[in-house]
Coordinates of N, CA and C in Angstrom, one line a residue:
X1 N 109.5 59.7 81.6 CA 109.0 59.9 80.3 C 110.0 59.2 79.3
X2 N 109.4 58.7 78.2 CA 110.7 58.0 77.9 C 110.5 58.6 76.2
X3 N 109.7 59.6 75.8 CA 110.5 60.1 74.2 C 111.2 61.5 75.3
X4 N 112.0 61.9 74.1 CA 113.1 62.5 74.1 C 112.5 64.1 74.7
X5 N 112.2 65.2 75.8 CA 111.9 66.2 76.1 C 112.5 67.0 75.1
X6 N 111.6 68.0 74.2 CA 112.1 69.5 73.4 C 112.1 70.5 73.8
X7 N 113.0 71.4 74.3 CA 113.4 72.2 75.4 C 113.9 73.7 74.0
X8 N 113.2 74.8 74.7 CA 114.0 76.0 74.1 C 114.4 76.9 75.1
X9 N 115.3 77.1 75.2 CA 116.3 78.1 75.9 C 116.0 79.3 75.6
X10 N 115.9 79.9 76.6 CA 115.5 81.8 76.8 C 116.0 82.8 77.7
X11 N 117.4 83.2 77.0 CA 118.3 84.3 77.8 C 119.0 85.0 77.2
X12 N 119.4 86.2 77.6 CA 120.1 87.0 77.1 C 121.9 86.6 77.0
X13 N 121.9 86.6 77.9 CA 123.4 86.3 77.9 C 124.1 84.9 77.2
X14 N 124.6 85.0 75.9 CA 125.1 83.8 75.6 C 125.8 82.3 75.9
X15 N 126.9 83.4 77.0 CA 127.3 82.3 78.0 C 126.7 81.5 78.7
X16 N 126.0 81.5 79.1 CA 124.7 80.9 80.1 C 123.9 80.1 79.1
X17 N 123.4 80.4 78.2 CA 122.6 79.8 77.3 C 123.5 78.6 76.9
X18 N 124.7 78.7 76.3 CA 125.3 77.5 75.9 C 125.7 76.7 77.2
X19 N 126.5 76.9 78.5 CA 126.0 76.0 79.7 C 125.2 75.6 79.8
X20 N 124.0 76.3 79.7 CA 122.7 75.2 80.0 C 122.6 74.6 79.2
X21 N 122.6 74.5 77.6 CA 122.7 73.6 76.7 C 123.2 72.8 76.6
X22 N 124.6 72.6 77.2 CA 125.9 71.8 77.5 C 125.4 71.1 78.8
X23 N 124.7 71.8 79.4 CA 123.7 70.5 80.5 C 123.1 69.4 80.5
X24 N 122.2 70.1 79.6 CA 120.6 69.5 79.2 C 121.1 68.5 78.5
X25 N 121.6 69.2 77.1 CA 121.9 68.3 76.2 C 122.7 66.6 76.7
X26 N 123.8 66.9 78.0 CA 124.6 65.9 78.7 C 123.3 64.7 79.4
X27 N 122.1 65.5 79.6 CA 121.4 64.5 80.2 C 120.0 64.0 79.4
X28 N 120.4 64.2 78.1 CA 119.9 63.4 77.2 C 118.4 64.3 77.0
X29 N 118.4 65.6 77.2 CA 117.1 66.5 76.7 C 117.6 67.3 75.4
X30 N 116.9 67.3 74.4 CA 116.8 67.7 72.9 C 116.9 69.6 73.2
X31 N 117.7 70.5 73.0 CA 117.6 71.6 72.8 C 117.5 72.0 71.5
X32 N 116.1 72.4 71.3 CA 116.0 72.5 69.6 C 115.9 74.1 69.3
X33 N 116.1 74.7 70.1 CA 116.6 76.5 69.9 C 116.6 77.3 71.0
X34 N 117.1 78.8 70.6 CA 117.3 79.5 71.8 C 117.4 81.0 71.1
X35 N 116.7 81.4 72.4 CA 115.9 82.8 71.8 C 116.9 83.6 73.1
X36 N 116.9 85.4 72.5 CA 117.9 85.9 73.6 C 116.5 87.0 73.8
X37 N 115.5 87.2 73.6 CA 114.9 88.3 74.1 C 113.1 87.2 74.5
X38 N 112.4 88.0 74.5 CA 110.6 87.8 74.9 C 110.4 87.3 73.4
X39 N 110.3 88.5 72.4 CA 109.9 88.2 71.5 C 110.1 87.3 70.7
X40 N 111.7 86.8 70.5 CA 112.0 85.6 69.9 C 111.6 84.3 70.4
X41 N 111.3 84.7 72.0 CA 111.0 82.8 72.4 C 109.9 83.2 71.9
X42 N 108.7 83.7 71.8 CA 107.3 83.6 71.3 C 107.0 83.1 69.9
X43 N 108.1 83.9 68.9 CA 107.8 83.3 67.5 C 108.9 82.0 67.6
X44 N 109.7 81.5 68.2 CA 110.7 80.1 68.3 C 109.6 79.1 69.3
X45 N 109.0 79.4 69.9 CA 107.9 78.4 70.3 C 107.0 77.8 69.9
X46 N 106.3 79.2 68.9 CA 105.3 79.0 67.8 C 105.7 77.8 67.0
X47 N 107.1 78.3 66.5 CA 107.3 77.6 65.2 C 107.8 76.0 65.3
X48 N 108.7 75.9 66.0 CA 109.7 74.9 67.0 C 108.0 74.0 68.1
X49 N 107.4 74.4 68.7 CA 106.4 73.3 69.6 C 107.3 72.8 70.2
X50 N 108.3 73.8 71.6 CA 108.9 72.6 71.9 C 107.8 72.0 73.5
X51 N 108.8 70.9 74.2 CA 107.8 70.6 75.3 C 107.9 72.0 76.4
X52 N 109.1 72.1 76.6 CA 109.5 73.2 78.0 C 110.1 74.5 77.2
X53 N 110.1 75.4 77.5 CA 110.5 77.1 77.5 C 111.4 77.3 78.6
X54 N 112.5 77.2 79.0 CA 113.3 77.6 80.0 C 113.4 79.2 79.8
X55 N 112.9 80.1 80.4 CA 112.5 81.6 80.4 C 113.4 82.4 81.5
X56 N 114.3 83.2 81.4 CA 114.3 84.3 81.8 C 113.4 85.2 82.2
X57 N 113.7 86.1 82.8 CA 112.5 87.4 83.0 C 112.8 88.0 82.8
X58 N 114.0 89.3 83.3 CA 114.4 90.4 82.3 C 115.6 90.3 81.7
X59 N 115.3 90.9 80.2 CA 115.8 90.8 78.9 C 115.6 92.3 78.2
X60 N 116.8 92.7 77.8 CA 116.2 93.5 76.9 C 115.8 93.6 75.4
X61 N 115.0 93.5 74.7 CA 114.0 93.8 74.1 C 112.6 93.0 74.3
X62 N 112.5 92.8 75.3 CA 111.1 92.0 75.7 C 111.3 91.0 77.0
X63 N 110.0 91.3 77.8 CA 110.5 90.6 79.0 C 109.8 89.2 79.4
X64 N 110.5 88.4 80.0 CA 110.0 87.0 79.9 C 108.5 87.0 80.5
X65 N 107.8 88.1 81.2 CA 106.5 87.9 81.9 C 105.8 87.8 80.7
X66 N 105.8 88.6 79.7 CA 104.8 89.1 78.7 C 105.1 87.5 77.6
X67 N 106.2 87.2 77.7 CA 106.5 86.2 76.5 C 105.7 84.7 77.3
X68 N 105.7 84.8 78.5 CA 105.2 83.8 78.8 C 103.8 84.1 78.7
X69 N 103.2 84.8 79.2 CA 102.1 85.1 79.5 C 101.5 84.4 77.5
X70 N 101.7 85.0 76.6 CA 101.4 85.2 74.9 C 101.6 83.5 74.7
X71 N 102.8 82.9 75.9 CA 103.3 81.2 75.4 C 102.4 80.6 75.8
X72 N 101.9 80.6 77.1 CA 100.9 79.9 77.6 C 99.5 80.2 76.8
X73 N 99.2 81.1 76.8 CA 97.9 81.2 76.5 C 97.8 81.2 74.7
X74 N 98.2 80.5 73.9 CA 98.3 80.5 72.2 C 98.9 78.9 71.9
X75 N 99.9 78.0 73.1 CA 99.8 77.1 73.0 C 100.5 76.4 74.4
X76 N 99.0 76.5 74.7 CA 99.0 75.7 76.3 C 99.7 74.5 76.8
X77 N 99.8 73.6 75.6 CA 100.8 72.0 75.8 C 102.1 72.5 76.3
X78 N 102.5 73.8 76.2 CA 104.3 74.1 76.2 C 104.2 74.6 77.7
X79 N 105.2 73.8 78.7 CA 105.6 74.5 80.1 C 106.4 75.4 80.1
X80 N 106.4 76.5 80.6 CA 107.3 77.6 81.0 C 107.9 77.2 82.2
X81 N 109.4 77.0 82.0 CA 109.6 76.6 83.7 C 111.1 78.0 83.7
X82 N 110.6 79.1 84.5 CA 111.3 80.3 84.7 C 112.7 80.1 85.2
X83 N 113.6 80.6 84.6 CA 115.2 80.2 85.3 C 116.0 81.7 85.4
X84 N 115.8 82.4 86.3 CA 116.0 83.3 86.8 C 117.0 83.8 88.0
X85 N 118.0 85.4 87.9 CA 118.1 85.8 89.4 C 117.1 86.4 90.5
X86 N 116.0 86.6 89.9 CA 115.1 87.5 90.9 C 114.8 86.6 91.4
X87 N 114.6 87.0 93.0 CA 113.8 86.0 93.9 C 112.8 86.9 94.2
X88 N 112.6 88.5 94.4 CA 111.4 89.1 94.7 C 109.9 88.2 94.6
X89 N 109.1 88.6 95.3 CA 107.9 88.1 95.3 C 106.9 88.7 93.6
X90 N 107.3 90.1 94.0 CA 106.5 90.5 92.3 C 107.2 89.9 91.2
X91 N 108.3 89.1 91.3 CA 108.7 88.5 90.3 C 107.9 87.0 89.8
X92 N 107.7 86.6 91.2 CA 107.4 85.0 91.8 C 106.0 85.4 91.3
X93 N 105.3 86.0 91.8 CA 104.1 86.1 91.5 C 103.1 86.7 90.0
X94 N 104.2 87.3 89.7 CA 104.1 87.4 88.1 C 104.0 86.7 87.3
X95 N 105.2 85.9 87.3 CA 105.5 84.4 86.4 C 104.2 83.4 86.6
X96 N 104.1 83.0 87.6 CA 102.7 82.6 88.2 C 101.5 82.9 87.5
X97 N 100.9 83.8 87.3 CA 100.3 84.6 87.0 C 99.6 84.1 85.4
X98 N 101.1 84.6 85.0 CA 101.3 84.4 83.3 C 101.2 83.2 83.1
X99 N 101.0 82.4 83.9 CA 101.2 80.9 83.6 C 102.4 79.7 83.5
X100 N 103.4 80.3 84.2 CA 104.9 79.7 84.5 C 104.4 78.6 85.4
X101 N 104.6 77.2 84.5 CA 104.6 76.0 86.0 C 105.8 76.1 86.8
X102 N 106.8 76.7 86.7 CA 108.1 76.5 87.4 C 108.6 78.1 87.9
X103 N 109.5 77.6 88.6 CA 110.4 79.1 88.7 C 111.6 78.2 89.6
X104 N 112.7 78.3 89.0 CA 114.3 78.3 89.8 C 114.6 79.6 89.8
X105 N 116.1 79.2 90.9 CA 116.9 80.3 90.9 C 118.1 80.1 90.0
X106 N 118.8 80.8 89.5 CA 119.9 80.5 88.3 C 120.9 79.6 89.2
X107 N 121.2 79.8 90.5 CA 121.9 79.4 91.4 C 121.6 78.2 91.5
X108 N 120.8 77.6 91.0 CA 120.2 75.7 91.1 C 121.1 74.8 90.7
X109 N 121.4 74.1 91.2 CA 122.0 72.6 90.8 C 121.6 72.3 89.6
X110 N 122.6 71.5 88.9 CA 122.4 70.9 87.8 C 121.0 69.9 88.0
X111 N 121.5 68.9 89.0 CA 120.2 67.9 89.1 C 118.7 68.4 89.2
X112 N 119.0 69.7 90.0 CA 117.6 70.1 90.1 C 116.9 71.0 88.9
X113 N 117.6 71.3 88.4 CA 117.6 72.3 86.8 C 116.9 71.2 86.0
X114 N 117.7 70.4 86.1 CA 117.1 68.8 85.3 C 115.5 67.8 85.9
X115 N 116.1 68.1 87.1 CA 114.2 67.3 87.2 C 113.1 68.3 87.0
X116 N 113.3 70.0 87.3 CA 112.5 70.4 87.1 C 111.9 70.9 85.9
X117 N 113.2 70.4 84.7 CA 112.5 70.5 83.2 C 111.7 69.4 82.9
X118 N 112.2 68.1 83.5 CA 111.4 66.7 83.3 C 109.8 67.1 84.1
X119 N 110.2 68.0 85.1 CA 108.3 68.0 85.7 C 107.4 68.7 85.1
X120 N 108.0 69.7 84.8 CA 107.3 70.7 84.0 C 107.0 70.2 82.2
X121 N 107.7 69.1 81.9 CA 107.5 68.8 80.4 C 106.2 67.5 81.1
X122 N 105.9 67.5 82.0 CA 105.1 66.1 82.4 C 103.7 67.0 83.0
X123 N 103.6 68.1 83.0 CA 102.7 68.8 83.2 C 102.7 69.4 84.7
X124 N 103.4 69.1 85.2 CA 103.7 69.4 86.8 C 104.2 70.8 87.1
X125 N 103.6 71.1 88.7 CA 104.3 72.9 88.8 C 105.6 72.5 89.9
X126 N 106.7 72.8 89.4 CA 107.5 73.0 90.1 C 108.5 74.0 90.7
X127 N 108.3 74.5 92.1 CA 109.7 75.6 92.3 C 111.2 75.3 93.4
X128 N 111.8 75.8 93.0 CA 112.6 76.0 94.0 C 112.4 76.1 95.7
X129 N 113.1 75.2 96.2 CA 112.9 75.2 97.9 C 112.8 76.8 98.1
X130 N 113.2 77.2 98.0 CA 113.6 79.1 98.8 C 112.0 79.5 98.1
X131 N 112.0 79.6 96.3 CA 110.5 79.9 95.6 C 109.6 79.1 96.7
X132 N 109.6 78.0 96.8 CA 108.4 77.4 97.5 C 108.2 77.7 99.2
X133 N 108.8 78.4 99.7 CA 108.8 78.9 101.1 C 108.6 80.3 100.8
X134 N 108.7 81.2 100.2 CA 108.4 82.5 99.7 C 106.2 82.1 99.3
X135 N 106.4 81.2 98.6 CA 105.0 80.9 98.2 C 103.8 80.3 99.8
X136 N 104.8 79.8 100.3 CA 103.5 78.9 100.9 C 103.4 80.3 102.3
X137 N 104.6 80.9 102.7 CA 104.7 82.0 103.4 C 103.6 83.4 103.1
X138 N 103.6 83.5 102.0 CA 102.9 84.8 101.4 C 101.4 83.9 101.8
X139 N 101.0 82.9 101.5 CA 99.5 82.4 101.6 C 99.3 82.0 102.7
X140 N 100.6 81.4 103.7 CA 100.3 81.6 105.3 C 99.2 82.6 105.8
X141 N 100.5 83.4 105.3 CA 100.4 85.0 106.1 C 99.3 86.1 105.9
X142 N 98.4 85.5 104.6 CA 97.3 86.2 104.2 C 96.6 86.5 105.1
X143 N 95.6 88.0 105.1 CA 95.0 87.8 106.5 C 93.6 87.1 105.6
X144 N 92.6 87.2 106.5 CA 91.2 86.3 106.1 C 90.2 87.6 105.6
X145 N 90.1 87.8 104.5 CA 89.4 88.9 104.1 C 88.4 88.9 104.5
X146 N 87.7 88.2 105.1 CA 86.1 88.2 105.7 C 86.3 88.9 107.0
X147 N 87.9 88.2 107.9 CA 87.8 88.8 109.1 C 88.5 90.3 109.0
X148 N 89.3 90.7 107.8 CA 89.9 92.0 107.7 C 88.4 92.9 107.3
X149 N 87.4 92.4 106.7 CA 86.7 93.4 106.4 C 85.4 93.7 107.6
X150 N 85.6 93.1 108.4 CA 84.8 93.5 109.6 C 85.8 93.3 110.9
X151 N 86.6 94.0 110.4 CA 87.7 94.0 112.6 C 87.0 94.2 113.6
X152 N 85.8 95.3 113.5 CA 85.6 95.8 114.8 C 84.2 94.5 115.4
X153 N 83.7 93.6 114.7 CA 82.9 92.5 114.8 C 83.7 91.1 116.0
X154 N 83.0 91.2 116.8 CA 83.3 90.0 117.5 C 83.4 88.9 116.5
X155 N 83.8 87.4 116.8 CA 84.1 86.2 115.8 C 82.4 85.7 116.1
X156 N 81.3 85.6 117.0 CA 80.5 85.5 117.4 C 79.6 86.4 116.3
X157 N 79.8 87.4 116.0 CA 78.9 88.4 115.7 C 78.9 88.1 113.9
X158 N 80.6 88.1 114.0 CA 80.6 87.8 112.2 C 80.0 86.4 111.7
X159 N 80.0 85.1 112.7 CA 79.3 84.5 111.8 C 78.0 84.6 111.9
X160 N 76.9 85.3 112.9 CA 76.1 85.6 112.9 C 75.7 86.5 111.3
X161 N 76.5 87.3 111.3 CA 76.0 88.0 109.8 C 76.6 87.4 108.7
X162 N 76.8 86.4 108.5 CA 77.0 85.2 107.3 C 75.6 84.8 107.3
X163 N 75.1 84.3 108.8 CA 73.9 83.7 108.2 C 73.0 84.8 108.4
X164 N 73.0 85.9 108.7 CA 71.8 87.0 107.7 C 72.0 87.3 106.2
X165 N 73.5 87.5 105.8 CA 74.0 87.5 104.3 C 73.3 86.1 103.5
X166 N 73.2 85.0 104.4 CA 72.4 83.8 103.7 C 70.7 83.6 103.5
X167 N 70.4 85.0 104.3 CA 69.3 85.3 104.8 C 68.4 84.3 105.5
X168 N 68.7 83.7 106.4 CA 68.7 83.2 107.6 C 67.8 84.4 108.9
X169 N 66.4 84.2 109.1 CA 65.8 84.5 109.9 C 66.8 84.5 111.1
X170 N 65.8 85.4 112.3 CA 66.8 85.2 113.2 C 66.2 83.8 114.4
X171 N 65.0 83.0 114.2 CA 65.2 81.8 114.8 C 65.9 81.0 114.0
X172 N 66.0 81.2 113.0 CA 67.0 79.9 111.9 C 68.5 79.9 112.8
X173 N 68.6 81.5 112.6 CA 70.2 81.9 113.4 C 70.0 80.8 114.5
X174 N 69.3 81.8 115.5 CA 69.5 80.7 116.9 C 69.7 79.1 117.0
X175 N 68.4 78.7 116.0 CA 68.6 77.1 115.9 C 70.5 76.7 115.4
X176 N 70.6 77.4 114.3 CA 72.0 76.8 113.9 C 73.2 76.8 115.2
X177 N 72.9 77.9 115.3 CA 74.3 78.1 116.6 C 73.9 77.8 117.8
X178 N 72.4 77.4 117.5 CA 72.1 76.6 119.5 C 72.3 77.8 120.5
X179 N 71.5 79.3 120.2 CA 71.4 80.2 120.8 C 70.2 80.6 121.3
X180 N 69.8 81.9 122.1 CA 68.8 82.0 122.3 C 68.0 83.2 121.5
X181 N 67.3 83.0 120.9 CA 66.5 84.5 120.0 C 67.0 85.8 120.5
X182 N 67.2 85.8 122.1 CA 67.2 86.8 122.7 C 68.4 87.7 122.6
X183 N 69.6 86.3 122.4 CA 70.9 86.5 122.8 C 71.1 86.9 121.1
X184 N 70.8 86.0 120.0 CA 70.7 86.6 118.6 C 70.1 88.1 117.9
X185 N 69.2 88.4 118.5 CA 68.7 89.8 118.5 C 69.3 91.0 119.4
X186 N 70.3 90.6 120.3 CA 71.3 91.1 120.5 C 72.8 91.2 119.8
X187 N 72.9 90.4 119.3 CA 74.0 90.4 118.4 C 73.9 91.2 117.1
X188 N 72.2 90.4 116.7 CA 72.1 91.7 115.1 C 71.9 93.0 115.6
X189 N 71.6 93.6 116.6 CA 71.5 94.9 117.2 C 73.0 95.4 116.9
X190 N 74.0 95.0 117.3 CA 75.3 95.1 117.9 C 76.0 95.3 116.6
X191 N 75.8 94.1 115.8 CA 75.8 94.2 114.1 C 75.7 95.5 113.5
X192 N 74.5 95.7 113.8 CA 74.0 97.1 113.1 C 74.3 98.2 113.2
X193 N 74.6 98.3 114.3 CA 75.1 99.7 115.5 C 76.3 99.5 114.8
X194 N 77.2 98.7 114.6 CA 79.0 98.8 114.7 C 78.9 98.9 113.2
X195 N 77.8 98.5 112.6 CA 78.4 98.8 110.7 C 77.4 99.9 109.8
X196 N 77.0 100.5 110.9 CA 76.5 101.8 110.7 C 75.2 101.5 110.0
X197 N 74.5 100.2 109.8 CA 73.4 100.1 108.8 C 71.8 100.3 109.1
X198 N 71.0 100.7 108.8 CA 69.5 100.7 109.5 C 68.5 99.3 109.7
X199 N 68.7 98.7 108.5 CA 68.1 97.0 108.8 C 68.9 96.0 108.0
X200 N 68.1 94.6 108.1 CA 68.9 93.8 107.7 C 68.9 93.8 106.2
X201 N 68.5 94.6 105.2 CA 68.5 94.3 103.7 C 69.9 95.1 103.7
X202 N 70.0 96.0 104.4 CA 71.4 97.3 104.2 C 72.4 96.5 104.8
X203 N 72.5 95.3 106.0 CA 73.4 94.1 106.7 C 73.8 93.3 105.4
X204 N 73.0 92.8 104.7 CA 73.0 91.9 103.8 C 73.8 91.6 102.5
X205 N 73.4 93.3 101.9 CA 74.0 94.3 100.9 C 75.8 94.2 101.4
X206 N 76.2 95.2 102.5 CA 77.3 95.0 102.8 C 78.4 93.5 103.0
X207 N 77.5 92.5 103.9 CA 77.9 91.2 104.1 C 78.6 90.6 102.7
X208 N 77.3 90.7 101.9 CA 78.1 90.0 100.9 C 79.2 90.5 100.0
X209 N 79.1 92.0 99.7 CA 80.0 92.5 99.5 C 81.9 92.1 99.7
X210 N 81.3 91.8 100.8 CA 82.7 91.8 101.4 C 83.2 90.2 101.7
X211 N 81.9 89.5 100.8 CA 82.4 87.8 100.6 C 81.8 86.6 101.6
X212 N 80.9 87.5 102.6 CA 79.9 86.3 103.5 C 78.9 86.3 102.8
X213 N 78.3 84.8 103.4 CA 76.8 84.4 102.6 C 76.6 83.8 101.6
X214 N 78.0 83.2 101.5 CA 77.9 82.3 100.0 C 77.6 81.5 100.1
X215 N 77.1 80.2 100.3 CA 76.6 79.1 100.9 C 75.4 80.0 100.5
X216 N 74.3 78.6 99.7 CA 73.1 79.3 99.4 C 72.5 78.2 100.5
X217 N 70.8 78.7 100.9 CA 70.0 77.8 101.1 C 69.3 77.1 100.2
X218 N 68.9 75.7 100.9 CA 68.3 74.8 100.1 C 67.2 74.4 100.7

């Protein structure tokens, strides 16, 4: 980027606030104010338009979730890039939330403190190695809500009642999966019995419920 990045600083503790300004400033980013609670970065963002919001999260008289959440959504051009001790996940996932493109840990390098204000003033989401292993880990590890919400369903069986949730006949079934009617009307049997339902409108009702069957027919 080559105009000058406008950055406002957001923390309680003074000391910290003027190091990082003694940073930024060293690498040629404009610090045009600095707020010690939630509420002041909200009206200092308003007023000031800077590019980035370097945010804290807890503060006392107002906490950085809520201030970001009020920054992003009243003037969306400004990145919130979170500069924090919490690594917890309800922290990670809050800021997110509220609309934080970034999240470090206070423990970050200079250099990386610095490119991640340049990414987040460029529209970019950026976190921290450790944030970004905590992130891609939690969405690893999700289970598959389709398969958590029918466990006791063979993998066979569940996609069979996707395509009844699509309402899919049971030759339609067979043709797609290259089955036999026979072997299909076994399976919706098996369906029905294991999810306690009487026919397929009561299959259908449930299925989608629970997120199969999206895929429309055409």
């Amino acid at each position: 980027m080559t105009d000058t990045i406008r950055v406002l600083i957001t923390d309680d503790h003074p000391v910290f606030r003027q190091g990082l300004k003694g940073l930024l400033q060293a690498l040629g980013v404009d610090v045009v104010g600095e707020a010690e609670n939630g509420p002041d970065a909200v009206r200092l963002a308003a007023e000031l338009q800077p590019d980035v919001v370097v945010m804290d999260l807890h503060m006392p008289g107002g906490n950085g979730i809520e201030a970001t959440r009020t920054i992003t959504r009243t003037s969306p051009r400004i990145g919130v890039l979170v500069l924090t001790m919490f690594r917890d996940d309800d922290s990670v996932f809050a800021a997110m939330r509220a609309g934080a493109r970034g999240y470090l840990l206070k423990e970050s390098g200079a250099e990386e403190i610095a490119r991640a204000v340049r990414a987040v003033a460029a529209g970019e989401a950026i976190y921290g190695p450790e944030i970004a292993r905590r992130v891609l880990t939690y969405f690893t590890d999700m289970p598959d809500p389709k398969r958590a919400a029918f466990p006791e369903l063979t993998d066979r069986e569940r996609e069979v009642l996707g395509l009844i949730a699509q309402g899919r006949s049971n030759p339609e079934i067979a043709a797609t999966l290259f089955l036999s009617q026979k072997t299909v009307r076994n399976h919706v049997s098996n369906i029905f019995m294991k999810l306690h339902v009487a026919d397929r409108a009561q299959a259908i009702v449930v299925a989608r419920e629970a997120g199969l069957g999206e895929s429309t027919r055409h």
